Tab-separated table of C-alpha atoms and ligand atoms in Angstrom:
chain	number	residue	atom	x	y	z
E	1	MET	CA	-108.609	18.784	23.403
E	2	ALA	CA	-108.140	21.721	25.563
E	3	ARG	CA	-104.706	21.743	27.576
E	4	THR	CA	-104.184	24.245	30.380
E	5	PRO	CA	-101.215	26.246	29.786
E	6	ILE	CA	-98.303	25.818	32.271
E	7	ILE	CA	-95.698	28.541	32.989
E	8	ALA	CA	-93.091	27.327	35.558
E	9	GLY	CA	-90.361	29.497	36.782
E	10	ASN	CA	-87.211	27.365	37.400
E	11	TRP	CA	-85.149	29.568	40.001
E	12	LYS	CA	-82.161	27.016	40.029
E	13	MET	CA	-79.724	28.141	42.581
E	14	ASN	CA	-81.146	31.600	43.217
E	15	LYS	CA	-83.023	33.379	46.133
E	16	THR	CA	-82.726	32.966	50.019
E	17	PRO	CA	-85.919	31.973	51.709
E	18	ALA	CA	-86.609	35.756	52.474
E	19	GLU	CA	-86.016	36.827	48.857
E	20	ALA	CA	-88.394	33.947	47.696
E	21	VAL	CA	-91.193	34.898	50.049
E	22	ALA	CA	-90.840	38.560	49.202
E	23	PHE	CA	-90.996	37.515	45.335
E	24	VAL	CA	-94.169	35.378	45.584
E	25	GLU	CA	-95.872	37.923	47.796
E	26	ALA	CA	-95.400	40.523	45.020
E	27	LEU	CA	-96.181	37.933	42.319
E	28	ALA	CA	-99.381	36.113	43.591
E	29	PRO	CA	-101.754	39.212	43.700
E	30	ARG	CA	-100.457	40.040	40.071
E	31	ALA	CA	-100.825	36.584	38.726
E	32	ALA	CA	-104.218	35.894	40.471
E	33	GLN	CA	-106.290	37.131	37.537
E	34	PHE	CA	-104.582	34.633	35.072
E	35	ALA	CA	-106.377	31.737	36.431
E	36	ASN	CA	-106.584	29.944	32.872
E	37	VAL	CA	-102.932	29.315	33.289
E	38	ASP	CA	-101.100	27.118	35.741
E	39	ARG	CA	-98.583	29.304	37.390
E	40	VAL	CA	-95.756	27.591	39.048
E	41	VAL	CA	-92.530	28.725	40.788
E	42	ALA	CA	-89.618	26.318	41.641
E	43	PRO	CA	-87.479	27.726	44.419
E	44	PRO	CA	-84.403	25.998	45.809
E	45	PHE	CA	-85.149	23.414	48.574
E	46	LEU	CA	-84.173	25.794	51.472
E	47	ALA	CA	-87.063	28.139	50.360
E	48	LEU	CA	-89.859	25.487	49.645
E	49	THR	CA	-91.710	25.392	52.867
E	50	ALA	CA	-91.788	29.160	53.234
E	51	VAL	CA	-92.855	29.669	49.444
E	52	ALA	CA	-95.522	26.831	49.956
E	53	ASP	CA	-96.850	28.703	52.980
E	54	ALA	CA	-96.862	31.968	51.359
E	55	LEU	CA	-98.727	30.628	48.306
E	56	ALA	CA	-101.363	28.715	50.089
E	57	ASP	CA	-104.814	29.623	48.834
E	58	THR	CA	-103.464	31.766	46.007
E	59	GLY	CA	-104.008	29.431	43.270
E	60	LEU	CA	-100.267	29.433	42.310
E	61	GLY	CA	-98.384	26.191	42.434
E	62	VAL	CA	-94.953	25.217	43.795
E	63	ALA	CA	-92.426	22.792	42.268
E	64	ALA	CA	-89.270	21.263	43.535
E	65	GLN	CA	-86.172	21.290	41.394
E	66	ASP	CA	-85.295	17.343	41.852
E	67	ALA	CA	-86.641	14.552	44.198
E	68	HIS	CA	-85.061	11.120	45.036
E	69	TRP	CA	-86.940	8.029	44.206
E	70	GLU	CA	-86.460	6.225	47.556
E	71	PRO	CA	-88.801	7.472	50.252
E	72	SER	CA	-85.939	7.961	52.884
E	73	GLY	CA	-82.673	6.311	53.810
E	74	ALA	CA	-78.740	6.763	53.499
E	75	PHE	CA	-78.804	9.161	50.549
E	76	THR	CA	-76.752	12.144	51.805
E	77	SER	CA	-77.828	15.457	50.330
E	78	GLN	CA	-81.033	14.132	48.718
E	79	VAL	CA	-84.848	15.014	49.399
E	80	SER	CA	-87.380	12.373	48.545
E	81	ALA	CA	-90.641	12.731	46.559
E	82	ALA	CA	-92.453	11.342	49.618
E	83	MET	CA	-90.971	14.179	51.853
E	84	LEU	CA	-92.193	16.743	49.235
E	85	GLN	CA	-95.734	15.462	49.324
E	86	ASN	CA	-97.368	18.190	51.330
E	87	TYR	CA	-95.270	21.054	49.879
E	88	VAL	CA	-95.228	21.034	46.326
E	89	ASP	CA	-97.374	20.237	43.218
E	90	TYR	CA	-94.710	19.600	40.752
E	91	VAL	CA	-91.121	18.311	40.472
E	92	ILE	CA	-88.810	19.288	37.745
E	93	ILE	CA	-86.672	16.245	36.928
E	94	GLY	CA	-83.965	15.475	33.960
E	95	HIS	CA	-82.885	19.141	33.666
E	96	SER	CA	-79.993	19.434	31.353
E	97	GLU	CA	-77.790	21.037	34.160
E	98	CYS	CA	-78.720	17.943	36.410
E	99	ARG	CA	-77.792	15.589	33.406
E	100	ALA	CA	-74.633	17.501	33.060
E	101	TYR	CA	-73.306	18.365	36.534
E	102	LEU	CA	-75.122	15.658	38.769
E	103	ASN	CA	-74.940	12.654	36.946
E	104	GLU	CA	-78.589	12.525	36.303
E	105	THR	CA	-79.223	9.617	33.781
E	106	ASP	CA	-82.286	8.524	31.892
E	107	GLU	CA	-82.672	5.649	34.088
E	108	ASN	CA	-82.728	7.872	37.296
E	109	VAL	CA	-85.136	10.216	35.643
E	110	ASN	CA	-87.460	7.352	35.071
E	111	ARG	CA	-87.205	6.139	38.803
E	112	LYS	CA	-87.894	9.773	39.832
E	113	ALA	CA	-90.795	10.127	37.580
E	114	LYS	CA	-92.403	6.855	39.083
E	115	ALA	CA	-91.789	8.088	42.670
E	116	ILE	CA	-93.252	11.486	42.010
E	117	LEU	CA	-96.352	10.041	40.497
E	118	ALA	CA	-96.755	7.546	43.263
E	119	ASN	CA	-96.857	10.333	45.801
E	120	GLY	CA	-99.523	12.103	43.984
E	121	LEU	CA	-97.180	14.816	42.580
E	122	LYS	CA	-96.532	15.874	38.981
E	123	PRO	CA	-93.280	15.501	37.143
E	124	ILE	CA	-91.922	17.954	34.686
E	125	ILE	CA	-89.467	15.813	32.628
E	126	ALA	CA	-87.011	18.031	31.030
E	127	VAL	CA	-85.394	16.706	27.690
E	128	GLY	CA	-83.315	18.321	24.988
E	129	GLU	CA	-80.388	18.050	22.584
E	130	SER	CA	-76.836	19.463	22.873
E	131	LEU	CA	-75.614	21.864	20.115
E	132	ALA	CA	-73.475	19.075	18.639
E	133	GLN	CA	-76.336	16.550	18.373
E	134	ASN	CA	-78.441	19.524	16.908
E	135	GLU	CA	-76.003	20.201	14.265
E	136	ALA	CA	-75.357	16.411	13.676
E	137	GLY	CA	-79.178	16.360	12.760
E	138	GLU	CA	-79.735	13.745	15.836
E	139	THR	CA	-82.281	15.945	17.666
E	140	VAL	CA	-85.335	14.019	16.967
E	141	GLU	CA	-83.680	10.595	17.622
E	142	PHE	CA	-82.120	11.704	20.751
E	143	VAL	CA	-85.202	13.534	22.236
E	144	ARG	CA	-87.488	10.447	21.275
E	145	SER	CA	-84.927	8.195	23.237
E	146	GLN	CA	-85.007	10.589	26.389
E	147	VAL	CA	-88.799	10.546	26.314
E	148	SER	CA	-89.183	6.812	25.898
E	149	ALA	CA	-86.661	6.154	28.800
E	150	ALA	CA	-88.221	8.610	31.202
E	151	LEU	CA	-91.757	7.169	30.574
E	152	ASP	CA	-90.859	3.583	30.792
E	153	GLY	CA	-93.338	1.600	32.872
E	154	ILE	CA	-95.418	4.548	33.474
E	155	ALA	CA	-99.102	3.582	33.576
E	156	PRO	CA	-101.353	5.265	30.946
E	157	GLU	CA	-103.588	6.690	33.675
E	158	ASP	CA	-100.872	8.410	35.266
E	159	MET	CA	-99.965	10.233	31.968
E	160	ALA	CA	-102.410	13.106	32.633
E	161	ASP	CA	-100.185	14.198	35.512
E	162	VAL	CA	-97.006	14.280	33.462
E	163	VAL	CA	-95.508	17.458	31.703
E	164	VAL	CA	-92.673	17.433	29.371
E	165	ALA	CA	-90.409	20.283	28.925
E	166	TYR	CA	-88.292	20.390	25.618
E	167	GLU	CA	-85.292	22.515	26.357
E	168	PRO	CA	-82.578	22.421	23.641
E	169	ILE	CA	-79.354	22.766	25.760
E	170	TRP	CA	-77.870	25.294	23.344
E	171	ALA	CA	-80.734	27.634	24.147
E	172	ILE	CA	-80.650	27.504	27.971
E	173	GLY	CA	-79.339	30.716	29.458
E	174	THR	CA	-77.696	31.693	26.072
E	175	GLY	CA	-80.098	34.171	24.550
E	176	LYS	CA	-80.471	31.997	21.585
E	177	SER	CA	-83.613	30.336	21.296
E	178	ALA	CA	-85.346	27.900	18.929
E	179	SER	CA	-87.879	29.709	16.520
E	180	GLY	CA	-91.453	28.949	17.686
E	181	ALA	CA	-91.945	26.936	14.371
E	182	ILE	CA	-88.868	24.925	14.874
E	183	ALA	CA	-89.508	24.290	18.477
E	184	ASP	CA	-93.172	23.192	17.760
E	185	ASP	CA	-91.981	20.768	15.027
E	186	ILE	CA	-89.656	19.015	17.405
E	187	ILE	CA	-92.150	19.001	20.203
E	188	LYS	CA	-94.674	17.390	17.969
E	189	THR	CA	-92.427	14.713	16.146
E	190	ALA	CA	-90.137	13.917	19.136
E	191	VAL	CA	-92.322	14.268	22.184
E	192	ARG	CA	-96.018	14.199	21.277
E	193	ASP	CA	-95.778	11.631	18.670
E	194	THR	CA	-93.546	9.414	20.784
E	195	VAL	CA	-96.178	9.386	23.479
E	196	GLY	CA	-98.633	8.714	20.764
E	197	ASP	CA	-96.796	5.540	19.786
E	198	LEU	CA	-96.369	4.509	23.206
E	199	TYR	CA	-99.947	5.445	24.777
E	200	GLY	CA	-102.120	6.217	21.817
E	201	ALA	CA	-103.579	9.406	20.218
E	202	ALA	CA	-105.897	10.378	23.236
E	203	VAL	CA	-103.062	10.458	25.783
E	204	ALA	CA	-100.598	12.237	23.297
E	205	ALA	CA	-103.481	14.843	22.588
E	206	GLY	CA	-103.837	15.315	26.317
E	207	LEU	CA	-100.107	15.826	27.201
E	208	ARG	CA	-98.785	19.220	28.297
E	209	ILE	CA	-95.571	20.110	26.569
E	210	GLN	CA	-93.430	23.164	27.492
E	211	TYR	CA	-90.720	24.857	25.536
E	212	GLY	CA	-87.751	26.117	27.574
E	213	GLY	CA	-84.564	27.883	26.596
E	214	SER	CA	-84.248	31.927	26.820
E	215	VAL	CA	-88.097	32.378	26.899
E	216	LYS	CA	-88.647	36.116	27.485
E	217	PRO	CA	-91.632	38.359	27.255
E	218	GLY	CA	-90.568	39.308	23.738
E	219	ASN	CA	-90.624	35.821	22.270
E	220	MET	CA	-93.296	34.293	24.425
E	221	ALA	CA	-96.220	35.094	22.022
E	222	GLU	CA	-94.435	33.164	19.257
E	223	TYR	CA	-94.179	30.051	21.281
E	224	MET	CA	-97.749	30.152	22.739
E	225	SER	CA	-99.126	30.539	19.259
E	226	GLN	CA	-97.826	27.177	18.303
E	227	PRO	CA	-100.275	24.266	18.142
E	228	ASN	CA	-98.151	21.850	20.218
E	229	ILE	CA	-96.606	24.120	22.770
E	230	ASP	CA	-98.573	24.398	26.099
E	231	GLY	CA	-96.456	26.818	28.108
E	232	ALA	CA	-92.913	27.418	28.949
E	233	LEU	CA	-90.107	26.456	31.595
E	234	VAL	CA	-88.399	29.678	32.397
E	235	GLY	CA	-85.005	30.181	33.917
E	236	GLY	CA	-83.699	33.769	33.883
E	237	ALA	CA	-86.901	35.639	33.232
E	238	SER	CA	-88.558	33.814	36.094
E	239	LEU	CA	-86.427	35.789	38.465
E	240	ASP	CA	-87.959	39.107	37.814
E	241	VAL	CA	-91.568	39.825	38.898
E	242	ASP	CA	-92.327	41.909	36.007
E	243	ASP	CA	-90.991	39.545	33.250
E	244	PHE	CA	-92.697	36.426	34.972
E	245	CYS	CA	-95.987	38.320	35.081
E	246	ALA	CA	-95.693	39.308	31.434
E	247	LEU	CA	-95.108	35.764	30.419
E	248	ILE	CA	-98.081	34.470	32.455
E	249	GLU	CA	-100.237	37.228	30.782
E	250	ILE	CA	-99.103	36.377	27.300
E	251	ALA	CA	-99.906	32.634	28.038
E	252	SER	CA	-103.229	33.534	29.364
E	253	ASN	CA	-104.172	35.755	26.360
E	254	ALA	CA	-102.915	33.153	23.783
E	255	LYS	CA	-105.060	30.619	25.062
E	256	ASP	CA	-107.941	32.583	26.118
E	257	ASN	CA	-110.506	31.871	23.338
I	1	LIG	P1	-83.431	30.073	30.630
I	1	LIG	O1	-83.517	28.721	31.366
I	1	LIG	O2	-84.785	30.446	30.454
I	1	LIG	O3	-82.557	30.988	31.509
I	1	LIG	O4	-82.728	29.791	29.285
I	1	LIG	C1	-84.356	27.733	31.211
I	1	LIG	C2	-84.343	26.398	31.900
I	1	LIG	O5	-83.256	26.102	32.155
I	1	LIG	O6	-85.257	25.880	32.458
């Protein structure tokens, strides 16, 4: 089954609204020709509406970096999925930095995924093991548990809107990355096969799964040539227009057949 590749730039806590708009105004015309790839940027909340306006009618998508599951209420500092509805297409949840620093639990990732889907948006659910878990041989078991927990109670018909990002924590922002073959193997056994066990082969075959962790123009082709990898969730290299365009172009060429 053909899966549209998705390249998402996770800007993390970078770029003011003015910087964000200048970036996407430079990016959009250059990325326009690669329409066989879903091209997404995830600015900080402060820049979301300005970026959404700047990208209207460009074919590029916008993601938020988080969303609360309740529609509104006494949740100081939070932004709800309902509030994001008219501004973004995707919401990144479960990122390892949020799990490590902001007490993001599997249970909350699941609540957020349901709220995001209920509001007509698409969750990008990040999963991945620590270096210690990797070295202890616990990667597949741990990632399987994260995937199962995140999807608990999600209806099969909503799975077409779910994206999973496999990001080994030891590869994020470190310059170390999993080889294409190893990443593909974990993505197959821990993510796609888990979804197959839960939802059946057709849903598993349609699920888009990104690799993330020190993705750069120099290693992107290796990931995109893997049968189970449908794109990338990119931190550092998404902050540079040339690098991010190069990633989109490589993804476009890899799946252009
Ligand atoms: P990186 O970040 O590309 O800088 O390693 C990836 C991520 O955290 O999504």
